[in-house]
PDB file of C-alpha atoms in Angstrom:
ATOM      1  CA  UNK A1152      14.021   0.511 -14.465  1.00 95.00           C
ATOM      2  CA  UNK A1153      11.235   1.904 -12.618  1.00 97.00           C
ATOM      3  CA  UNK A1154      11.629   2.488  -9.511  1.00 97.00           C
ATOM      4  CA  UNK A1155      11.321   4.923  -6.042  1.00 98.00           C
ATOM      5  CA  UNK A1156      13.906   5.291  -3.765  1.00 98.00           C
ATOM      6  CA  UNK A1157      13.281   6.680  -0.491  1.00 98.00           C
ATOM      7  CA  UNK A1158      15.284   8.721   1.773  1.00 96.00           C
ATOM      8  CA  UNK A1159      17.129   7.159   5.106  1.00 96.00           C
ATOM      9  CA  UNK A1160      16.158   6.556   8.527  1.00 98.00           C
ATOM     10  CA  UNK A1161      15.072   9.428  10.942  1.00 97.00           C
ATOM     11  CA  UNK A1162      15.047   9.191  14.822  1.00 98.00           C
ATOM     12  CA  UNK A1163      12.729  12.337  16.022  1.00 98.00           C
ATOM     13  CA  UNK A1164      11.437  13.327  19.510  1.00 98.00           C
ATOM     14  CA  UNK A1165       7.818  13.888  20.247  1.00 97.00           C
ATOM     15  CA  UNK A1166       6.538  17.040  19.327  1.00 97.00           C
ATOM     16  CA  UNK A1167       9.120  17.497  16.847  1.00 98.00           C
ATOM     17  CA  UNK A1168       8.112  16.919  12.656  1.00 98.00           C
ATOM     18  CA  UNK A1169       9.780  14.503  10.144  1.00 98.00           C
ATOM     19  CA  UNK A1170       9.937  15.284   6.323  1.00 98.00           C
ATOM     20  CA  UNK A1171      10.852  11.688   4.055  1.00 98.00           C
ATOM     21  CA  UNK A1172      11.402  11.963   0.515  1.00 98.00           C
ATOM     22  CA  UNK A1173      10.837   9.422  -2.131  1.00 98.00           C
ATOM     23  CA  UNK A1174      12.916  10.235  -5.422  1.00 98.00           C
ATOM     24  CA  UNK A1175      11.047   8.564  -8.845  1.00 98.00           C
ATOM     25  CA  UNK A1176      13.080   7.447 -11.694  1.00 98.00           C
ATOM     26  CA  UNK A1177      12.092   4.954 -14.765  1.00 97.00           C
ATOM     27  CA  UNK A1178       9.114   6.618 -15.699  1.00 97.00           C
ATOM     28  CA  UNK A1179       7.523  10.660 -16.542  1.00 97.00           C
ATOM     29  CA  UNK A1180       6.562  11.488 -13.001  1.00 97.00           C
ATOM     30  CA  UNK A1181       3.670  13.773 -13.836  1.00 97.00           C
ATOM     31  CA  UNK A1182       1.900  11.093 -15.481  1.00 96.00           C
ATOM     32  CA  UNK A1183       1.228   9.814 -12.034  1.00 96.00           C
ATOM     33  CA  UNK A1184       0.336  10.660  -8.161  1.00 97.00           C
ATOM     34  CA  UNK A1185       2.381   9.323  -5.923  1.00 97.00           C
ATOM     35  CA  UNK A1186       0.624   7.431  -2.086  1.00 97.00           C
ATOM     36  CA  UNK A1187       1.906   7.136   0.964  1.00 98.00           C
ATOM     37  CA  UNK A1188       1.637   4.494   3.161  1.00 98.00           C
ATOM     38  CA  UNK A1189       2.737   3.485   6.659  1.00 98.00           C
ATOM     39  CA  UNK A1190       3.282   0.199   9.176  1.00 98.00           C
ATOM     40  CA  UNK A1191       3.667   0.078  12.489  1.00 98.00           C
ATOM     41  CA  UNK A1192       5.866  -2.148  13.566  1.00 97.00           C
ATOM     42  CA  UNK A1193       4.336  -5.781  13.218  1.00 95.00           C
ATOM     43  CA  UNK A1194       0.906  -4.009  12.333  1.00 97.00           C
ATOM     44  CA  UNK A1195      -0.471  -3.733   8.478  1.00 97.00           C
ATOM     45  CA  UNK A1196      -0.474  -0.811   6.194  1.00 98.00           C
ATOM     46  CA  UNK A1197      -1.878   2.144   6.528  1.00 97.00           C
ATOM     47  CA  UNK A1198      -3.126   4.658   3.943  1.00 97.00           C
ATOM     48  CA  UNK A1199      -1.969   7.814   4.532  1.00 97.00           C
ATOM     49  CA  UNK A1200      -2.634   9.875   1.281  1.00 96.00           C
ATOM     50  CA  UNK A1201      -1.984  10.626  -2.036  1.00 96.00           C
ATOM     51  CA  UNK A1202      -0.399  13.208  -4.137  1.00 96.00           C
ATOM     52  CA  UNK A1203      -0.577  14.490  -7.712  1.00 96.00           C
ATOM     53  CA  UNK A1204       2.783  14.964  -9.239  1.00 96.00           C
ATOM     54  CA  UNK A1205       0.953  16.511 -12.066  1.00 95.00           C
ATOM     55  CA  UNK A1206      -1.121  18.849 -10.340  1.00 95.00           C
ATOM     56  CA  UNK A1207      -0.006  19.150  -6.833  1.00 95.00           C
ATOM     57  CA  UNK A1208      -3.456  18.404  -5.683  1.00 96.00           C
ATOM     58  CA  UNK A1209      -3.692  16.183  -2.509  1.00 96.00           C
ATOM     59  CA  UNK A1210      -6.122  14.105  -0.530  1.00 95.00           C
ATOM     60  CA  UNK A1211      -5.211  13.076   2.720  1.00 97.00           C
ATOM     61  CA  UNK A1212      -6.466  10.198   5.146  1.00 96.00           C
ATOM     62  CA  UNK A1213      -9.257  12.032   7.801  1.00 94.00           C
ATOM     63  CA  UNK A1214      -6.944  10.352  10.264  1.00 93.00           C
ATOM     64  CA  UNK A1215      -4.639  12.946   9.398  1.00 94.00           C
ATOM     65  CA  UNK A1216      -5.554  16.156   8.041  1.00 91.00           C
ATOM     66  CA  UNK A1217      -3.784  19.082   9.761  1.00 93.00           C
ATOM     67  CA  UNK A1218      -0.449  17.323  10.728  1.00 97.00           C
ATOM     68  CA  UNK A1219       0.441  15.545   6.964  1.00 98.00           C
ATOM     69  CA  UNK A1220       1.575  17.595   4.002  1.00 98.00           C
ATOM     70  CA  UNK A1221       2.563  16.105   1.002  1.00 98.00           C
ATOM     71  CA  UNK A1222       4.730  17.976  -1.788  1.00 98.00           C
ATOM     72  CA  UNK A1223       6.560  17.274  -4.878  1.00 98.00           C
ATOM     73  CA  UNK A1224       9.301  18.870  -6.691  1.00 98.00           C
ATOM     74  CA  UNK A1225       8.735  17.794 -10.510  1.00 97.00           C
ATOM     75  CA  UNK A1226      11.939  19.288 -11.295  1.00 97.00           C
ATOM     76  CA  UNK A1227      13.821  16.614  -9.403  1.00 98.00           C
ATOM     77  CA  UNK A1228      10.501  13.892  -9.742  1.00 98.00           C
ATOM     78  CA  UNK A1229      10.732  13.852  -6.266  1.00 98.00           C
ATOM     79  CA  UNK A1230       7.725  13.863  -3.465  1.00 98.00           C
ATOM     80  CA  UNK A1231       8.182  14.751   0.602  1.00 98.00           C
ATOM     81  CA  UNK A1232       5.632  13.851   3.173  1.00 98.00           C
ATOM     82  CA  UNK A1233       6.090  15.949   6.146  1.00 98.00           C
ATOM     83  CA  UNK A1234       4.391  14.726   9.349  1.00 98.00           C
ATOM     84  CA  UNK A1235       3.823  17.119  12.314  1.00 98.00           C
ATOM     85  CA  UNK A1236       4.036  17.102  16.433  1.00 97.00           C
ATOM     86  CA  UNK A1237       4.879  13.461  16.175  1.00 98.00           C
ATOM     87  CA  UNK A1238       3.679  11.078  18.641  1.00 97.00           C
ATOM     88  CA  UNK A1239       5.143   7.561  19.889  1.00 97.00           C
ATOM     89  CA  UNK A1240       2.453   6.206  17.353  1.00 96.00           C
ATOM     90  CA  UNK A1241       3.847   7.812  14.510  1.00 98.00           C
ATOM     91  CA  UNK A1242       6.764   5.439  14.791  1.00 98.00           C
ATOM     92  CA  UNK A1243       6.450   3.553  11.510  1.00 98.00           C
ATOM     93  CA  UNK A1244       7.891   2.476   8.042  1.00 98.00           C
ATOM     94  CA  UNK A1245       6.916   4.968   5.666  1.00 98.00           C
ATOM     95  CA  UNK A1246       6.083   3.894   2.164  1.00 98.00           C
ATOM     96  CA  UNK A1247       5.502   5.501  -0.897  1.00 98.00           C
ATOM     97  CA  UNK A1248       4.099   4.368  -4.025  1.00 98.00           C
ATOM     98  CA  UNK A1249       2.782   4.786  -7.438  1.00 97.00           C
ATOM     99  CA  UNK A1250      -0.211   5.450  -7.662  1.00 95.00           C
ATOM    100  CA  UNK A1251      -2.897   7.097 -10.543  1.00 90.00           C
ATOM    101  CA  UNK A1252      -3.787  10.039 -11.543  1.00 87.00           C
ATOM    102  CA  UNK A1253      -7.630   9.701 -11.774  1.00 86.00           C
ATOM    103  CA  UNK A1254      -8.710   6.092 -11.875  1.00 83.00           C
ATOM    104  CA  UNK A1255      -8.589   5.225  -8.408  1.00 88.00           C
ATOM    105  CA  UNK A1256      -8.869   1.362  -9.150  1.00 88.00           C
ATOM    106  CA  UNK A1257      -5.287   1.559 -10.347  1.00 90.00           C
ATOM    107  CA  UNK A1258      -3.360  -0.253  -8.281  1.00 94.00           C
ATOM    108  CA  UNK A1259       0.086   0.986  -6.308  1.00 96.00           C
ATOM    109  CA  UNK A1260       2.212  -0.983  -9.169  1.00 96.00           C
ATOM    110  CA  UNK A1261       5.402   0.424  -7.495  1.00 97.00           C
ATOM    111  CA  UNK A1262       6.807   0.532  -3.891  1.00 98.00           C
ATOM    112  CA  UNK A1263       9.867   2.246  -2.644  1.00 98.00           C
ATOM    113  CA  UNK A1264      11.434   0.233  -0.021  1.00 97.00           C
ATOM    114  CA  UNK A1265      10.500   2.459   2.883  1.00 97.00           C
ATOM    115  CA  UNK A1266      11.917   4.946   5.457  1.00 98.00           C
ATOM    116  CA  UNK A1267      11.791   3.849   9.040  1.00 98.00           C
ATOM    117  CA  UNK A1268      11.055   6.742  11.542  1.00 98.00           C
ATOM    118  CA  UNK A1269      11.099   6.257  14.847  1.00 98.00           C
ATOM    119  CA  UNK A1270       9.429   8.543  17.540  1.00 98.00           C
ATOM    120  CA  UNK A1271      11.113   8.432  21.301  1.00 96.00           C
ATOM    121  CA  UNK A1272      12.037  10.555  23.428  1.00 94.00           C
TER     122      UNK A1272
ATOM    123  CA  UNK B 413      -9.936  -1.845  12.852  1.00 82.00           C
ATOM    124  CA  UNK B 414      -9.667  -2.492   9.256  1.00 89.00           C
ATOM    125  CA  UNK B 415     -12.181  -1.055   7.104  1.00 93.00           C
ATOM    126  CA  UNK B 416     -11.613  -4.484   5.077  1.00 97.00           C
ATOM    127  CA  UNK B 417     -11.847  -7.596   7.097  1.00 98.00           C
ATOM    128  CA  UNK B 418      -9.496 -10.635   6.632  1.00 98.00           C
ATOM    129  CA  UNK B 419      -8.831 -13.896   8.425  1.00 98.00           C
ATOM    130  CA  UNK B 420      -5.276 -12.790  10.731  1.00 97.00           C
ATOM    131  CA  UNK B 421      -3.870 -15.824   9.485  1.00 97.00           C
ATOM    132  CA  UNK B 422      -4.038 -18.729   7.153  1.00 98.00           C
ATOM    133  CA  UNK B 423      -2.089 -22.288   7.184  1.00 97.00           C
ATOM    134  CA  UNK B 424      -1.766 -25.343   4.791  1.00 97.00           C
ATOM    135  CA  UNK B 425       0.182 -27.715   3.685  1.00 97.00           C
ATOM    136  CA  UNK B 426       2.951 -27.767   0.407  1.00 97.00           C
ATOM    137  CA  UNK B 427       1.416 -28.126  -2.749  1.00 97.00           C
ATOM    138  CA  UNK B 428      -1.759 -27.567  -1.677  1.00 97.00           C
ATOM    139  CA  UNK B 429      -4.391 -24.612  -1.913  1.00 98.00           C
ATOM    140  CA  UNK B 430      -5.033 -22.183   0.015  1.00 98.00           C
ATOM    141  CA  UNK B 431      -7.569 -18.921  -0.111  1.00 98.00           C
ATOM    142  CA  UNK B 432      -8.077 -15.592   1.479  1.00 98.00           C
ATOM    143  CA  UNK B 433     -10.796 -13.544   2.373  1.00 98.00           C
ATOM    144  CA  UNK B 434     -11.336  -9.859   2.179  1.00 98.00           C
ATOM    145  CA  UNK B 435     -14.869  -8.641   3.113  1.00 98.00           C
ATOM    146  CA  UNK B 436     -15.617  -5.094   2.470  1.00 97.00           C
ATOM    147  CA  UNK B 437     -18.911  -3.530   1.713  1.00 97.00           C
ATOM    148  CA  UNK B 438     -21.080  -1.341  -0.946  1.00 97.00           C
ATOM    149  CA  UNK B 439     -18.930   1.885  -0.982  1.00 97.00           C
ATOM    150  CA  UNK B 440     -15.768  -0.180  -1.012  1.00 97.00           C
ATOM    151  CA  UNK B 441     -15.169  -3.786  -2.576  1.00 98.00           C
ATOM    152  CA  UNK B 442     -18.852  -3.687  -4.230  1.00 97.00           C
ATOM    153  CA  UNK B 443     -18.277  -0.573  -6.353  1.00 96.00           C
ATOM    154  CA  UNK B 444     -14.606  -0.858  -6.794  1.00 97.00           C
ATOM    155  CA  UNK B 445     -11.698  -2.705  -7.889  1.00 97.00           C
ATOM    156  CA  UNK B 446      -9.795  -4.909  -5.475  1.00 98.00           C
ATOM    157  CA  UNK B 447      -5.803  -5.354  -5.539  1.00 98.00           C
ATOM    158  CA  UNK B 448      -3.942  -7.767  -3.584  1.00 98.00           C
ATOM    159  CA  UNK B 449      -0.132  -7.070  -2.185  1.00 98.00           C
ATOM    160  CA  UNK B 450       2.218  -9.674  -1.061  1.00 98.00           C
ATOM    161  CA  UNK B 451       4.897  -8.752   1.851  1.00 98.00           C
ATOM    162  CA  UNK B 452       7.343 -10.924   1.958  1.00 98.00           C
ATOM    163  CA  UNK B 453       9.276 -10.568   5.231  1.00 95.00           C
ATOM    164  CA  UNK B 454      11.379  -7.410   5.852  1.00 95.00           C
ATOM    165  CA  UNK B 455      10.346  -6.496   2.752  1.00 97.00           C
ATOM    166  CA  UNK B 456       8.235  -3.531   1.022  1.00 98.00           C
ATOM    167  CA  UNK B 457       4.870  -4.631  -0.382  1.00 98.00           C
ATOM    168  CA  UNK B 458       4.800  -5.702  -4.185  1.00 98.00           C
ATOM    169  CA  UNK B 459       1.773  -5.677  -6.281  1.00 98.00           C
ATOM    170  CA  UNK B 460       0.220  -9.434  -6.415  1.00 98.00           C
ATOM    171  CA  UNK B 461      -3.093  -9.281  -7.734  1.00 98.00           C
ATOM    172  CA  UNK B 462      -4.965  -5.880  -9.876  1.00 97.00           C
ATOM    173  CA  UNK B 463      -8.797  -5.354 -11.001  1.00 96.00           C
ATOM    174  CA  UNK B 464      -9.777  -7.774  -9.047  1.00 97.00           C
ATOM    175  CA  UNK B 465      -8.684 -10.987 -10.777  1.00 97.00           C
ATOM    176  CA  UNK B 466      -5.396  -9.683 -12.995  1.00 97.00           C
ATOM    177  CA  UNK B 467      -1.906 -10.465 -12.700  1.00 97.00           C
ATOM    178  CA  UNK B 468       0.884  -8.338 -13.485  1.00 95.00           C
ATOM    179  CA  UNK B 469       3.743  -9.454 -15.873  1.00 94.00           C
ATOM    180  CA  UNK B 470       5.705 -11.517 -13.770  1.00 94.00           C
ATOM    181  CA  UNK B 471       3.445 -12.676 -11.281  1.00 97.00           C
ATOM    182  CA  UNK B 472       3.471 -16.670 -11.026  1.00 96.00           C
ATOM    183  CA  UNK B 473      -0.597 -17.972 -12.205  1.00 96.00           C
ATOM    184  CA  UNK B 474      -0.780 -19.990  -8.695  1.00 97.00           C
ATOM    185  CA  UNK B 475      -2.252 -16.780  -7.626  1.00 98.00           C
ATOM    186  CA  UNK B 476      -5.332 -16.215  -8.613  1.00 98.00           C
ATOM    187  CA  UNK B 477      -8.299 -13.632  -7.589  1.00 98.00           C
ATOM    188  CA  UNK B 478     -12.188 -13.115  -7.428  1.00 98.00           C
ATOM    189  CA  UNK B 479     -14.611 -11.568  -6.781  1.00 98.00           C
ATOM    190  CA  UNK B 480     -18.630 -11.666  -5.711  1.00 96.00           C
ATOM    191  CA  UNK B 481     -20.446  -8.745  -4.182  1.00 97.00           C
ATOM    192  CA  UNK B 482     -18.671  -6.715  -1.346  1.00 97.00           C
ATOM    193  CA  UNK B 483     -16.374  -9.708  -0.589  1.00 98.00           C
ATOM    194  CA  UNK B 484     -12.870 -10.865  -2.681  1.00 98.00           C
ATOM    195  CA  UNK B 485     -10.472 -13.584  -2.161  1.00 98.00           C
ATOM    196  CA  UNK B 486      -7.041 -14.620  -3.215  1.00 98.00           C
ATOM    197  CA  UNK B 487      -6.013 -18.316  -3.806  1.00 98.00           C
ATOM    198  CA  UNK B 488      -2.909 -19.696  -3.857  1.00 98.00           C
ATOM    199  CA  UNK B 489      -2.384 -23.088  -5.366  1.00 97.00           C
ATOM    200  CA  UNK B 490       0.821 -25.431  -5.187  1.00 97.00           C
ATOM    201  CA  UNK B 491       1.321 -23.598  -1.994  1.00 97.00           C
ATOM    202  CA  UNK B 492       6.065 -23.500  -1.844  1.00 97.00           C
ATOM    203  CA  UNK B 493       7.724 -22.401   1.221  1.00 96.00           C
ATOM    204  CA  UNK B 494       8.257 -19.219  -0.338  1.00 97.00           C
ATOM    205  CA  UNK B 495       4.954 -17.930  -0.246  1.00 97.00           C
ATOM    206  CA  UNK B 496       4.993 -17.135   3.077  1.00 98.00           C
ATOM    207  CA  UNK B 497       4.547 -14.037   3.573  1.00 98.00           C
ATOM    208  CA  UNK B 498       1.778 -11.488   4.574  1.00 98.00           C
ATOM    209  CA  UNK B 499      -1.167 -10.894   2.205  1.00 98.00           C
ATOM    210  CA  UNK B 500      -3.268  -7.145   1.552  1.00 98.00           C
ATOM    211  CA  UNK B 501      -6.601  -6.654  -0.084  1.00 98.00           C
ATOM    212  CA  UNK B 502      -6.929  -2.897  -0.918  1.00 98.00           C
ATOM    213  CA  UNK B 503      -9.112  -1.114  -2.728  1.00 97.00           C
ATOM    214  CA  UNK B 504     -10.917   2.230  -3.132  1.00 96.00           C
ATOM    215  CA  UNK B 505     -13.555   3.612  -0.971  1.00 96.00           C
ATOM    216  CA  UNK B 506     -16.352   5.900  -2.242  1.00 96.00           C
ATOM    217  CA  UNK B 507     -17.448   7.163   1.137  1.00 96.00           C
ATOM    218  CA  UNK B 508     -14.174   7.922   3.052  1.00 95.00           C
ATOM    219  CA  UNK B 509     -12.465   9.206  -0.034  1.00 94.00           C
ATOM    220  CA  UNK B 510      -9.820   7.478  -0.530  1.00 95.00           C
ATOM    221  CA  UNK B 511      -7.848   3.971  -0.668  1.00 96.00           C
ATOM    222  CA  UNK B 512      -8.593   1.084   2.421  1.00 97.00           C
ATOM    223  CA  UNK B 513      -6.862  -1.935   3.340  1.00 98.00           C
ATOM    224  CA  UNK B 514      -7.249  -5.201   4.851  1.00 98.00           C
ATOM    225  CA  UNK B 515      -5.507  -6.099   8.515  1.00 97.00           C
ATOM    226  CA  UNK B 516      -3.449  -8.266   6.448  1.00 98.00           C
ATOM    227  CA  UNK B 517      -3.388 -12.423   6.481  1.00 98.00           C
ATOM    228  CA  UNK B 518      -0.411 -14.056   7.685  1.00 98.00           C
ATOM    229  CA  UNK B 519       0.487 -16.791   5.357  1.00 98.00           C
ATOM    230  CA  UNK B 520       2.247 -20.471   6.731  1.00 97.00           C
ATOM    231  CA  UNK B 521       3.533 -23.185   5.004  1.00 97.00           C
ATOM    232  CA  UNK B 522       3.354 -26.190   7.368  1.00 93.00           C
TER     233      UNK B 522
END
């Protein structure tokens, strides 16, 4: 079935950078992108940006750009988000999701069931 | 603050109806499709609602969307103990660029 499975739990200092992975299955991954999306704990969700797995372009949140990169491997239909000189405020659950290609009223039809990381020092 | 506006929280009764509120404006709700997202507790989001009033193959039809202008809602009707949950309108927004959503509603069933 279609689905995205994330990778585990990361505990990270402040200052230091977190990469999460989200590994695609069910479906050809370049016929999507691929968003990310964060919560807080007890806050709502957060758009952080999107990818292309079939071009590798991105667009990231303003709220963001210049500490977020977001990669994927097609090889492995797998996509990393890499967040930079975390803060307490980064501490979140991280989600990714399907999302299109070019018709951004295409919803995020699938989640992954999201990677808590938690920023402390 | 949410670039979409809904009401924190919502209450009613079983078996009854309830609706939801997303406000938005011109760049956002009123030149773009809305999508709603259901979080049940502890759990990841799952899509609920798409293009504004469609649901997705296995989606029960006591939810139900619209939409008028920059504004959207979500009803539920025959409201069950398992609805409760959190609700997300989302959509895409022509002048930031890229997707926005609601604060979220926090569902009760009294």
């Amino acid at each position: 079935q279609v689905q995205l499975v994330p990778s585990g739990a990361e505990v990270k200092k402040p200052g230091a950078s977190v990469k999460v992975s989200c590994k695609a299955s069910g479906y050809t991954f370049t016929n999507y992108g691929i968003s990310w999306v964060r919560q807080a704990p007890g806050q709502g969700l957060e758009w952080m940006g999107w990818i292309s797995a079939y071009s590798g372009t991105t667009n990231y949140a303003q709220k963001l750009q210049g500490r977020v990169t977001m990669t994927t491997d097609t090889s492995t239909s797998t996509a990393y988000m890499e967040v930079r000189s975390l803060r307490s405020d980064d501490t979140a659950v991280y989600y990714c999701a399907r999302a299109p290609l070019k018709n951004w009223n295409y919803p995020f039809d699938i989640w992954g069931q999201g990677t808590m990381v938690t920023v402390s020092s | 603050q949410s670039v979409l506006t809904q009401p924190p929280s919502v209450s009613e009764a079983p078996r009854q109806r309830v609706t939801i509120s997303c406000s938005g404006s011109s760049s956002n709700i009123g030149n773009n499709a809305v999508n709603w997202y259901q979080q049940l507790p502890g759990q990841a989001p799952k899509l609920l609602i798409h293009y504004d009033d469609l649901l997705p193959s296995g989606v029960s039809d006591r939810f139900s969307g619209s939409k008028s202008g920059t504004s959207a809602s979500l009803a539920i009707s025959g409201l069950q103990s398992e609805d409760e949950a959190d609700y997300y309108c989302a959509t895409w927004d022509d002048s930031l660029n890229g997707w926005v959503f609601g604060g979220g509603t926090k569902l009760t069933v009294l």
